[in-house]
């Protein structure tokens, strides 16, 4: 089914929900990823990209980061429970530093324990208005790092830090 959508030229969808582990399957062929990248590079009207409830492999996150760097239409990036962890977060924020289009970033329950790279990204990113970090264990140091970043970031209007058990 997803392959048929990719044959449309140009790719015209308002949102894309990939909860069926399409990106998490190892059988994804490079030509499909190349096709998606080519479509998104020309700024397709896709506004919401949802990749929830499944482990995103590092090579898939690298692809997603490349897309985010060049795509100017994704407004909401929802990676809830994608379990990207620290390494994935560090890679993702490199793409977000230069992207001013993403307004909502949901990283809830992504196994993030250190938000240093996120804090650094928030110092330079002027696009993100809503950051959801619920369910991650960021601790006191993480809260302080976010607090410092928000002193210079005037774009953020909503930050969710609701945690599983307490703050650390």
XYZ file of N, CA and C in Angstrom, residues 17 22 40 80 90 119:
18
model
N 1.255 9.092 8.657
C 1.310 8.345 9.890
C 1.964 7.005 9.587
N 6.768 0.810 9.174
C 7.318 0.805 7.820
C 8.794 1.168 7.855
N 10.401 14.961 -0.655
C 10.418 15.899 0.456
C 11.404 17.025 0.249
N 6.796 9.970 19.408
C 6.383 9.410 20.691
C 6.691 7.919 20.757
N 20.758 13.036 19.822
C 21.892 13.866 19.412
C 21.937 14.039 17.897
N 19.059 20.971 24.586
C 19.188 22.317 25.149
C 20.014 23.204 24.231
